[in-house]
Every structure is written in C-alpha cells, then in structure tokens.
Amino acid sequence: IQAEIQTEKNKVVQELKKKDSKPLPPVPLPNLIGINSGEPADPDIREKRNKIKEMMKHAWDNYRQYGWGHNELKPIARKGHSTNIFGNSQMGATIVDALDTLYIMGLHDEFREGQEWIDKNLDFSVNSEVSVFEVNIRFIGGLLAAYYLSGQEVFKIKAVQLAGKLLPAFNTPTGIPWAMVNLKSGVGRNWGWASAGSSILAEFGTLHMEFVHLSYLTGDPVYYNKVMHIRKLLQKMDRPNGLYPNYLNPRTGRWGQHHTSVGGLGDSFYEYLLKAWLMSDKMDTEARKMYDDAIEAIEKHLIRKSNGGLTFIGEWKNGHLERKMGHLTCFAGGMFALGADGSRDDKAGHYLQLGAEIAHTCHESYDRTTLKLGPEAFKFDGGIEAVAVRQNEKYYILRPEVIETYWYMWRFTHDPKYRQWGWEATQ
C-alpha cells in the first residue's frame, strides 16, 4: 500500500511539473510508528496498554449503540448530539475522528464499521454551516490519516469532496478564510464574538498540512496555493514584539485586538509551522524560520517562572502579561521537545528542558486537584500556583494536551515518570 501511495504521489509531482506549476515541497510517506503486532515485554505496561484499549472500545461501543451517525454522544442522556461547529446534519464526526486511533490500536472490526458507515452515509451536500477549522482537522485530517494507514480509496475520495466544499470560505478580500462556511451555499462568516469581525489565528493557521496533502493526492495545486497565500500574508505583516496576535480581519488584513496566546485562539498555528517543516523532510525552511522567530518572541514575552519555581506560559493582552495558563497551552511542552532538533544556536537541550518544565507545571495543575484531573485554566498570581481560581475554569472536558506532552516527553527521554503521570490521569 505504501509503495502504491508513493507511486501516486510521484505521478502528481510529474503532472504538476508539466503544468509549469510551482513545485510543491516534498512530503514523504509517514513512518507508521508504533503500529506493530508485538506486545510490550513488561507485563505491567502490557496490562496498562490493554486497559487504554479497553477504554477506547467502551467509548466506541456506547457511541455505536446510542449515537451512531450523530456527530457526538451525550453519554448520560444516551442520545446523539451536535454542536454548532459541525452544523445540524448527522455527519458522524465521532466516527471520522476516531478512525486512526482504532486502526493504531488494532481495533480493526470497529475500523471496518466506521469505514462502512462513511462509504454509505457520509454526505457533504447538506445545508449546514460548519467550522472550517474543526472540519479540516477532524474530518479532512481524520480521512487522510485513515487513507494513509489503510490505503482505502473511499477515505481519499471523501476528503477531496469535503475540501471542495470548504474552498468558498477563502473568498475574502485578503484570502484569509472565514471561520464558518455553509457547505451547500458556500456563504461564509466569522464568529460574532471575535474581535472586530476577525478570523482566528489558530483556525486559519491550522490548514496547512491537510491542504498540502490534498494537492499531492489530487494533482490540483489550489489547496496548496490557498495555504501558502496565508503564510505569505502573515510573513509580510508587522508583529507587535514579534508576536502574532490571535485576531486578523479578513476584509482589511489588519490585526484585531492585540491578544497573543499559545493556548486557545493561537495554539495550533505554531504547531503547524513546526510540523510543516517536519512533514517536508525538513526542507520547508520558511516554516522553520517562522516557527523559530515566533518561539523566540514567546520565550521573551510570555514564558515566566512562578515564585514557586514553576515555568508557565502566560497570555499577552494589550501590552500586559496575564499570569494565567490554559489547559490548551499545555500542548506546548511536547511542541518544544519536538522542535528541539533543528533549533537555532544549538539550543536543542534548552528546548527539551523547557518541554520538561512545562510538562511538570501541567502535571502540578492536575496533582493539585481532588480528582487529579487538571482544570481548564490555572493562575500564577499572589501566592496562587497552578490552581484554578474562577468557578468557570474548574472543569475538565477530556482535553488531551497534557497527555500529549507526556507522550512526547516519554518518546524523547524514556523517563518512566511520564508514563506514570499518564496512568494517574487515566485512573
């Protein structure tokens, strides 16, 4: 299957050259790390891994029974549910989003159930307004991942169909896409709560990897051109203190409120810069430079140590640092570690250490709660250390960012504490 996909990619590249199109950066096939038929030698690790697999099967089976085809499941009410990010149509968001996890875990019967539903029922010709960002990462990303893992054509076909439905969102004066688009009419708009009618950095900045792959798989450079236009526009803009504000007006091309965050509204923009470089076999030096420049500004203006010695990443709001860190921001520990190799000035050790410090801080936010599950946000101010203060921040909604950072730190260091911390959260 891998050989066939690579052959197909090579054909696409040759066709693009014939059209005198700008050549796309090389995107090698992913190494399918961790997908094997072996079992861990350590019986304790084997038991824990099987428990995680059991949890996944429990979630899938109950969704299969009570919410099949719906975007989400309300587990207490035992009925299907959809939020505004996926519109009002039953598009099986949970099915698509879970495919690669099912495959990697070896739950192939469940994977085939999902594939069958997608083949027969997944239809994007619906009068639904959806989030471009959410649909890209969960649907297009999920379908592409399933295609690369299994080689099943249906996933590629559906991904391309959906991508075509998202393209009208880019019809703005600047080419910065709207946050929402109607899949039937193509009409787009931005969130009413966003500053000055702006698009969101983490949303329009988190399209690159999927859209580059779409151009490879279809031979159509339109997807690649859309995301590269976004990149070029961002490169030309002035950035206050070298930081990217979270809001950009798609009509005027001007920043909205000067609010910078490595958490909500900003987070995955930085992640995608780094991963675009990695995905290109480290040939996309433009993406790497943008990442390095951004991280240097973040270190200078947002990263601090608390009185208790905890490293945290605050938020920049109108010239002031808010000493608060969101759960979403905790992904950055893993990102710093992932970006250590290839960093400027031989600072690999520095960024690996920074990743470890962020992992420790986020673990503390878990450890200092009764349930040992971290809050939505936590403060470092006036003697408060890694603890939620406001009632509307004292909740946990299965966010993965802390576990994600543990995973990266385990992979890079093999320090057993990261596995232990993950197991604590599991329990």
Coordinates of C-alpha atoms in Angstrom, one line a residue:
I1 CA 0.0 0.0 0.0
Q2 CA 2.8 2.4 0.9
A3 CA 4.5 1.8 -2.4
E4 CA 1.3 2.4 -4.3
I5 CA 0.7 5.7 -2.5
Q6 CA 4.3 6.8 -3.1
T7 CA 3.9 6.0 -6.8
E8 CA 0.7 8.0 -7.0
K9 CA 2.5 11.0 -5.3
N10 CA 5.3 10.8 -7.8
K11 CA 2.8 10.9 -10.7
V12 CA 1.2 14.0 -9.1
V13 CA 4.6 15.8 -8.9
Q14 CA 5.4 15.0 -12.6
E15 CA 1.9 16.2 -13.7
L16 CA 2.4 19.5 -11.8
K17 CA 5.8 20.0 -13.5
K18 CA 4.2 19.5 -16.9
K19 CA 1.7 22.3 -16.0
D20 CA 4.6 24.6 -15.1
S21 CA 3.2 24.9 -11.6
K22 CA 5.4 25.9 -8.7
P23 CA 6.7 22.6 -7.4
L24 CA 5.3 21.6 -4.0
P25 CA 7.6 20.8 -1.2
P26 CA 8.3 17.1 -0.8
V27 CA 6.0 15.3 1.6
P28 CA 7.4 11.8 2.4
L29 CA 5.2 9.0 3.5
P30 CA 4.8 8.9 7.2
N31 CA 6.6 6.2 9.2
L32 CA 3.9 4.3 10.9
I33 CA 5.5 4.5 14.4
G34 CA 4.0 2.1 16.9
I35 CA 1.9 0.1 14.5
N36 CA 3.1 -3.5 15.0
S37 CA 1.8 -6.8 16.1
G38 CA 4.2 -7.1 19.1
E39 CA 3.4 -6.8 22.8
P40 CA 5.4 -4.9 25.4
A41 CA 7.8 -7.3 27.3
D42 CA 6.9 -5.6 30.6
P43 CA 3.6 -7.3 31.9
D44 CA 2.7 -4.1 33.8
I45 CA 3.0 -2.0 30.7
R46 CA 1.1 -4.6 28.7
E47 CA -1.8 -4.6 31.2
K48 CA -2.0 -0.8 31.2
R49 CA -1.9 -0.6 27.4
N50 CA -4.8 -3.1 27.2
K51 CA -6.7 -1.0 29.7
I52 CA -6.4 2.0 27.5
K53 CA -7.6 0.0 24.5
E54 CA -10.5 -1.3 26.6
M55 CA -11.5 2.4 27.4
M56 CA -11.5 3.2 23.7
K57 CA -13.6 0.2 22.9
H58 CA -16.0 1.1 25.7
A59 CA -16.4 4.6 24.3
W60 CA -16.8 3.3 20.7
D61 CA -19.4 0.6 21.6
N62 CA -21.6 3.1 23.5
Y63 CA -21.4 5.6 20.7
R64 CA -22.3 2.7 18.3
Q65 CA -25.3 1.8 20.4
Y66 CA -26.7 5.2 21.4
G67 CA -25.4 7.8 18.9
W68 CA -24.4 6.1 15.7
G69 CA -24.2 8.5 12.8
H70 CA -24.6 11.6 15.0
N71 CA -21.6 13.9 15.4
E72 CA -21.3 13.3 19.1
L73 CA -22.9 11.4 22.0
K74 CA -24.4 12.7 25.2
P75 CA -23.3 9.8 27.5
I76 CA -25.6 10.5 30.4
A77 CA -28.7 11.2 28.3
R78 CA -27.7 8.3 25.9
K79 CA -28.5 10.2 22.8
G80 CA -26.9 11.8 19.8
H81 CA -25.9 15.4 19.8
S82 CA -24.3 18.1 17.6
T83 CA -22.6 21.4 18.4
N84 CA -22.6 24.4 16.2
I85 CA -19.1 23.7 14.9
F86 CA -20.4 20.7 12.9
G87 CA -23.8 22.2 11.9
N88 CA -27.1 20.5 12.2
S89 CA -26.5 17.5 10.0
Q90 CA -25.6 14.0 11.0
M91 CA -22.1 13.7 9.6
G92 CA -20.6 11.1 12.0
A93 CA -17.9 13.4 13.4
T94 CA -17.0 10.9 16.1
I95 CA -16.6 8.1 13.5
V96 CA -14.3 10.0 11.3
D97 CA -12.2 11.4 14.2
A98 CA -11.7 8.0 15.8
L99 CA -10.6 6.1 12.7
D100 CA -6.9 6.4 13.0
T101 CA -7.0 5.6 16.7
L102 CA -9.0 2.5 16.1
Y103 CA -6.5 1.4 13.4
I104 CA -3.4 2.1 15.5
M105 CA -5.0 0.2 18.5
G106 CA -5.7 -2.8 16.3
L107 CA -9.4 -2.5 16.6
H108 CA -9.9 -3.5 13.0
D109 CA -13.6 -4.7 13.3
E110 CA -14.5 -1.3 14.7
F111 CA -12.5 0.4 12.0
R112 CA -14.4 -1.5 9.3
E113 CA -17.7 -0.5 10.9
G114 CA -16.6 3.1 10.6
Q115 CA -15.4 2.7 7.0
E116 CA -18.7 1.1 6.0
W117 CA -20.7 4.0 7.5
I118 CA -18.5 6.5 5.8
D119 CA -18.8 4.8 2.4
K120 CA -22.6 4.5 2.6
N121 CA -23.7 7.6 4.6
L122 CA -21.1 10.4 4.7
D123 CA -22.6 13.1 2.5
F124 CA -21.4 16.7 2.4
S125 CA -24.2 18.0 0.2
V126 CA -26.0 19.3 3.2
N127 CA -27.4 22.7 4.2
S128 CA -25.1 23.0 7.3
E129 CA -22.9 25.8 8.5
V130 CA -19.7 24.3 9.9
S131 CA -16.4 25.5 11.4
V132 CA -13.7 25.4 8.7
F133 CA -11.0 24.7 11.3
E134 CA -12.9 21.9 13.1
V135 CA -14.0 20.2 9.9
N136 CA -10.5 20.4 8.5
I137 CA -8.7 18.9 11.4
R138 CA -11.3 16.3 12.3
F139 CA -12.9 15.3 9.0
I140 CA -10.2 16.0 6.4
G141 CA -7.4 15.2 8.8
G142 CA -9.2 12.1 10.0
L143 CA -10.0 10.9 6.5
L144 CA -6.4 11.5 5.2
A145 CA -5.0 9.7 8.2
A146 CA -7.3 6.7 7.6
Y147 CA -6.3 6.7 4.0
Y148 CA -2.6 6.7 4.7
L149 CA -2.9 4.0 7.3
S150 CA -5.3 1.7 5.4
G151 CA -4.9 2.6 1.8
Q152 CA -8.7 2.5 1.3
E153 CA -9.7 4.8 -1.5
V154 CA -13.0 5.8 0.0
F155 CA -11.3 8.0 2.6
K156 CA -9.3 9.9 0.0
I157 CA -12.4 10.5 -2.1
K158 CA -14.4 11.8 0.8
A159 CA -11.6 14.1 1.9
V160 CA -11.4 15.7 -1.5
Q161 CA -15.2 16.1 -1.7
L162 CA -15.2 17.9 1.6
A163 CA -12.2 20.1 0.8
G164 CA -14.0 21.4 -2.3
K165 CA -16.9 22.4 0.0
L166 CA -14.5 24.4 2.2
L167 CA -12.9 26.4 -0.6
P168 CA -15.6 29.1 -0.8
A169 CA -14.6 30.1 2.7
F170 CA -11.4 31.6 1.2
N171 CA -13.4 34.1 -0.9
T172 CA -12.5 37.1 1.1
P173 CA -10.7 40.3 0.1
T174 CA -7.4 39.0 1.7
G175 CA -7.7 35.3 1.1
I176 CA -7.9 34.7 4.9
P177 CA -10.8 32.3 5.2
W178 CA -14.0 32.9 7.2
A179 CA -14.3 30.8 10.4
M180 CA -17.7 29.3 9.2
V181 CA -19.0 28.2 5.9
N182 CA -22.3 26.8 4.7
L183 CA -21.5 23.5 2.9
K184 CA -24.4 24.0 0.5
S185 CA -24.4 27.7 -0.3
G186 CA -20.7 28.5 0.3
V187 CA -21.6 31.6 2.3
G188 CA -19.0 32.3 5.0
R189 CA -18.9 34.4 8.1
N190 CA -16.9 34.9 11.3
W191 CA -17.8 34.3 14.9
G192 CA -19.8 37.1 16.4
W193 CA -17.6 37.2 19.5
A194 CA -14.3 37.6 17.6
S195 CA -12.6 40.9 17.8
A196 CA -13.7 43.4 15.1
G197 CA -15.1 40.6 12.8
S198 CA -11.7 38.9 12.7
S199 CA -10.7 35.4 11.7
I200 CA -8.8 33.4 14.4
L201 CA -5.0 32.7 14.1
A202 CA -5.4 29.1 15.3
E203 CA -8.1 28.4 12.8
F204 CA -6.8 29.9 9.5
G205 CA -3.3 28.9 10.6
T206 CA -4.2 25.2 11.0
L207 CA -5.0 24.2 7.5
H208 CA -1.5 23.8 6.0
M209 CA -0.7 20.1 6.5
E210 CA -4.0 18.8 5.2
F211 CA -4.2 21.1 2.3
V212 CA -0.7 20.3 1.1
H213 CA -1.5 16.6 1.1
L214 CA -4.8 17.3 -0.8
S215 CA -2.8 18.9 -3.6
Y216 CA -0.5 15.9 -3.7
L217 CA -3.3 13.4 -3.8
T218 CA -5.4 15.3 -6.4
G219 CA -2.7 16.9 -8.6
D220 CA -4.6 20.2 -8.1
P221 CA -2.4 23.0 -6.6
V222 CA -5.4 25.0 -5.5
Y223 CA -5.2 23.7 -1.9
Y224 CA -1.5 24.3 -1.6
N225 CA -1.9 27.8 -3.1
K226 CA -4.6 28.7 -0.6
V227 CA -2.5 27.9 2.5
M228 CA 0.7 29.3 1.0
H229 CA -1.1 32.6 0.4
I230 CA -2.0 32.7 4.1
R231 CA 1.7 32.1 5.0
K232 CA 3.0 34.8 2.7
L233 CA 0.5 37.4 4.0
L234 CA 1.5 36.6 7.6
Q235 CA 5.2 37.0 6.7
K236 CA 4.7 40.5 5.4
M237 CA 2.7 41.8 8.4
D238 CA 4.2 43.7 11.3
R239 CA 4.0 41.8 14.5
P240 CA 4.0 43.6 17.9
N241 CA 7.1 42.5 19.8
G242 CA 7.5 39.7 17.3
L243 CA 4.2 38.1 18.5
Y244 CA 1.3 37.0 16.3
P245 CA -2.0 38.4 17.6
N246 CA -4.9 36.0 17.7
Y247 CA -7.2 38.1 15.6
L248 CA -6.9 39.1 11.9
N249 CA -9.6 40.9 9.9
P250 CA -10.1 39.1 6.6
R251 CA -11.6 42.2 5.0
T252 CA -8.9 44.7 5.9
G253 CA -5.9 42.4 6.5
R254 CA -5.3 44.2 9.8
W255 CA -4.8 42.7 13.3
G256 CA -7.7 42.9 15.7
Q257 CA -7.2 43.1 19.4
H258 CA -3.6 42.6 20.4
H259 CA -4.1 39.4 22.3
T260 CA -1.4 36.7 21.9
S261 CA -1.8 33.2 23.3
V262 CA -0.1 29.8 22.9
G263 CA -3.3 28.4 24.2
G264 CA -6.8 28.9 22.8
L265 CA -7.0 31.0 19.6
G266 CA -3.3 30.7 18.9
D267 CA -2.0 27.2 19.8
S268 CA -2.1 25.0 16.7
F269 CA -0.8 27.8 14.4
Y270 CA 2.7 27.3 16.0
E271 CA 2.3 23.5 16.0
Y272 CA 1.6 23.5 12.2
L273 CA 4.6 25.7 11.4
L274 CA 6.9 23.1 13.1
K275 CA 5.1 20.1 11.6
A276 CA 5.1 21.6 8.1
W277 CA 8.8 21.7 8.4
L278 CA 9.0 18.1 9.6
M279 CA 6.4 16.9 7.0
S280 CA 8.6 18.3 4.3
D281 CA 11.6 16.2 5.4
K282 CA 13.0 19.4 6.9
M283 CA 13.1 21.2 3.6
D284 CA 10.5 23.8 4.2
T285 CA 12.9 26.2 5.9
E286 CA 10.5 29.0 5.6
A287 CA 8.1 27.3 8.0
R288 CA 11.0 26.5 10.4
K289 CA 12.2 30.2 10.4
M290 CA 8.6 31.4 11.2
Y291 CA 8.4 28.9 14.0
D292 CA 11.8 29.8 15.4
D293 CA 11.1 33.5 15.3
A294 CA 7.7 33.0 17.0
I295 CA 9.2 30.8 19.7
E296 CA 11.9 33.3 20.5
A297 CA 9.3 36.1 20.9
I298 CA 7.1 33.8 23.1
E299 CA 10.1 33.0 25.3
K300 CA 10.9 36.6 25.7
H301 CA 7.4 37.9 26.4
L302 CA 5.2 35.1 27.6
I303 CA 7.3 32.5 29.4
R304 CA 8.0 33.1 33.1
K305 CA 8.8 31.3 36.3
S306 CA 6.4 31.5 39.3
N307 CA 7.5 32.3 42.8
G308 CA 7.4 28.5 43.5
G309 CA 9.7 27.8 40.5
L310 CA 7.1 26.6 38.0
T311 CA 7.6 27.5 34.4
F312 CA 4.4 28.8 32.8
I313 CA 3.2 30.4 29.5
G314 CA 1.1 33.5 30.1
E315 CA -1.1 35.5 27.7
W316 CA -0.2 38.9 26.2
K317 CA -3.2 41.3 26.3
N318 CA -2.8 44.9 25.1
G319 CA 0.7 45.2 26.4
H320 CA 0.4 43.3 29.6
L321 CA 1.2 39.7 30.6
E322 CA -1.7 37.8 32.2
R323 CA -0.2 35.2 34.5
K324 CA -2.7 32.5 33.6
M325 CA -2.2 29.3 31.6
G326 CA -4.9 27.4 29.9
H327 CA -5.1 23.6 29.6
L328 CA -4.9 24.1 25.9
T329 CA -1.5 25.7 26.3
C330 CA -0.1 22.5 27.9
F331 CA 0.5 21.0 24.4
A332 CA 3.5 23.4 24.1
G333 CA 5.7 21.2 26.3
G334 CA 5.5 18.5 23.6
M335 CA 5.9 21.0 20.9
F336 CA 9.1 22.5 22.4
A337 CA 10.6 19.0 22.7
L338 CA 9.6 18.1 19.1
G339 CA 11.2 21.3 17.8
A340 CA 14.4 20.8 19.8
D341 CA 16.1 19.0 16.9
G342 CA 16.9 21.7 14.3
S343 CA 16.7 24.6 16.7
R344 CA 18.9 27.7 16.3
D345 CA 22.2 28.2 18.0
D346 CA 22.5 24.6 19.2
K347 CA 19.7 25.1 21.7
A348 CA 18.2 21.5 21.5
G349 CA 19.0 20.8 25.1
H350 CA 17.4 24.1 26.1
Y351 CA 14.1 23.3 24.4
L352 CA 14.0 19.8 25.6
Q353 CA 14.4 21.1 29.1
L354 CA 11.7 23.8 28.5
G355 CA 9.4 21.0 27.4
A356 CA 10.1 19.1 30.6
E357 CA 9.4 22.2 32.7
I358 CA 6.1 22.8 31.0
A359 CA 5.2 19.1 31.5
H360 CA 6.0 19.4 35.2
T361 CA 3.9 22.5 35.5
C362 CA 0.9 21.0 33.8
H363 CA 1.2 17.8 35.9
E364 CA 1.1 20.1 39.0
S365 CA -2.2 21.6 37.8
Y366 CA -3.5 18.0 37.8
D367 CA -1.9 16.9 41.0
R368 CA -3.3 19.9 43.0
T369 CA -6.9 19.0 42.3
T370 CA -9.1 16.5 44.2
L371 CA -9.7 14.3 41.2
K372 CA -6.1 14.6 39.9
L373 CA -7.5 15.9 36.6
G374 CA -6.5 19.4 35.5
P375 CA -8.7 22.5 35.3
E376 CA -9.5 24.4 32.1
A377 CA -7.2 27.3 33.2
F378 CA -4.9 28.0 36.2
K379 CA -3.2 31.0 37.6
F380 CA 0.2 32.1 39.0
D381 CA -0.5 35.2 41.0
G382 CA -0.5 36.4 44.6
G383 CA 0.7 33.2 46.0
I384 CA -1.6 31.1 43.8
E385 CA 0.4 28.4 41.9
A386 CA -1.1 26.2 39.1
V387 CA -4.6 26.3 40.6
A388 CA -8.0 27.4 39.1
V389 CA -9.5 30.4 40.7
R390 CA -12.7 31.1 38.9
Q391 CA -15.6 28.7 39.1
N392 CA -16.0 28.7 35.3
E393 CA -12.4 27.4 35.0
K394 CA -12.8 24.5 37.4
Y395 CA -13.8 21.8 35.0
Y396 CA -12.2 19.1 32.8
I397 CA -13.6 18.2 29.4
L398 CA -11.4 15.3 28.2
R399 CA -8.8 17.7 26.8
P400 CA -5.7 15.8 25.5
E401 CA -3.0 18.4 25.7
V402 CA -1.4 17.4 28.9
I403 CA -1.3 13.7 28.0
E404 CA 0.1 14.8 24.6
T405 CA 3.0 16.5 26.2
Y406 CA 3.6 13.5 28.5
W407 CA 3.7 11.3 25.3
Y408 CA 6.3 13.4 23.5
M409 CA 8.4 13.7 26.6
W410 CA 8.3 9.9 27.1
R411 CA 9.3 9.4 23.5
F412 CA 12.3 11.8 23.7
T413 CA 13.6 10.9 27.2
H414 CA 12.1 7.5 28.1
D415 CA 11.8 8.8 31.7
P416 CA 9.2 6.5 33.3
K417 CA 7.6 9.3 35.2
Y418 CA 5.8 10.5 32.1
R419 CA 4.1 7.1 31.7
Q420 CA 3.2 7.2 35.4
W421 CA 1.7 10.6 35.1
G422 CA -0.4 9.5 32.2
W423 CA -1.6 6.5 34.2
E424 CA -2.5 8.7 37.1
A425 CA -4.8 10.7 34.8
T426 CA -6.2 7.5 33.3
Q427 CA -7.2 6.3 36.8

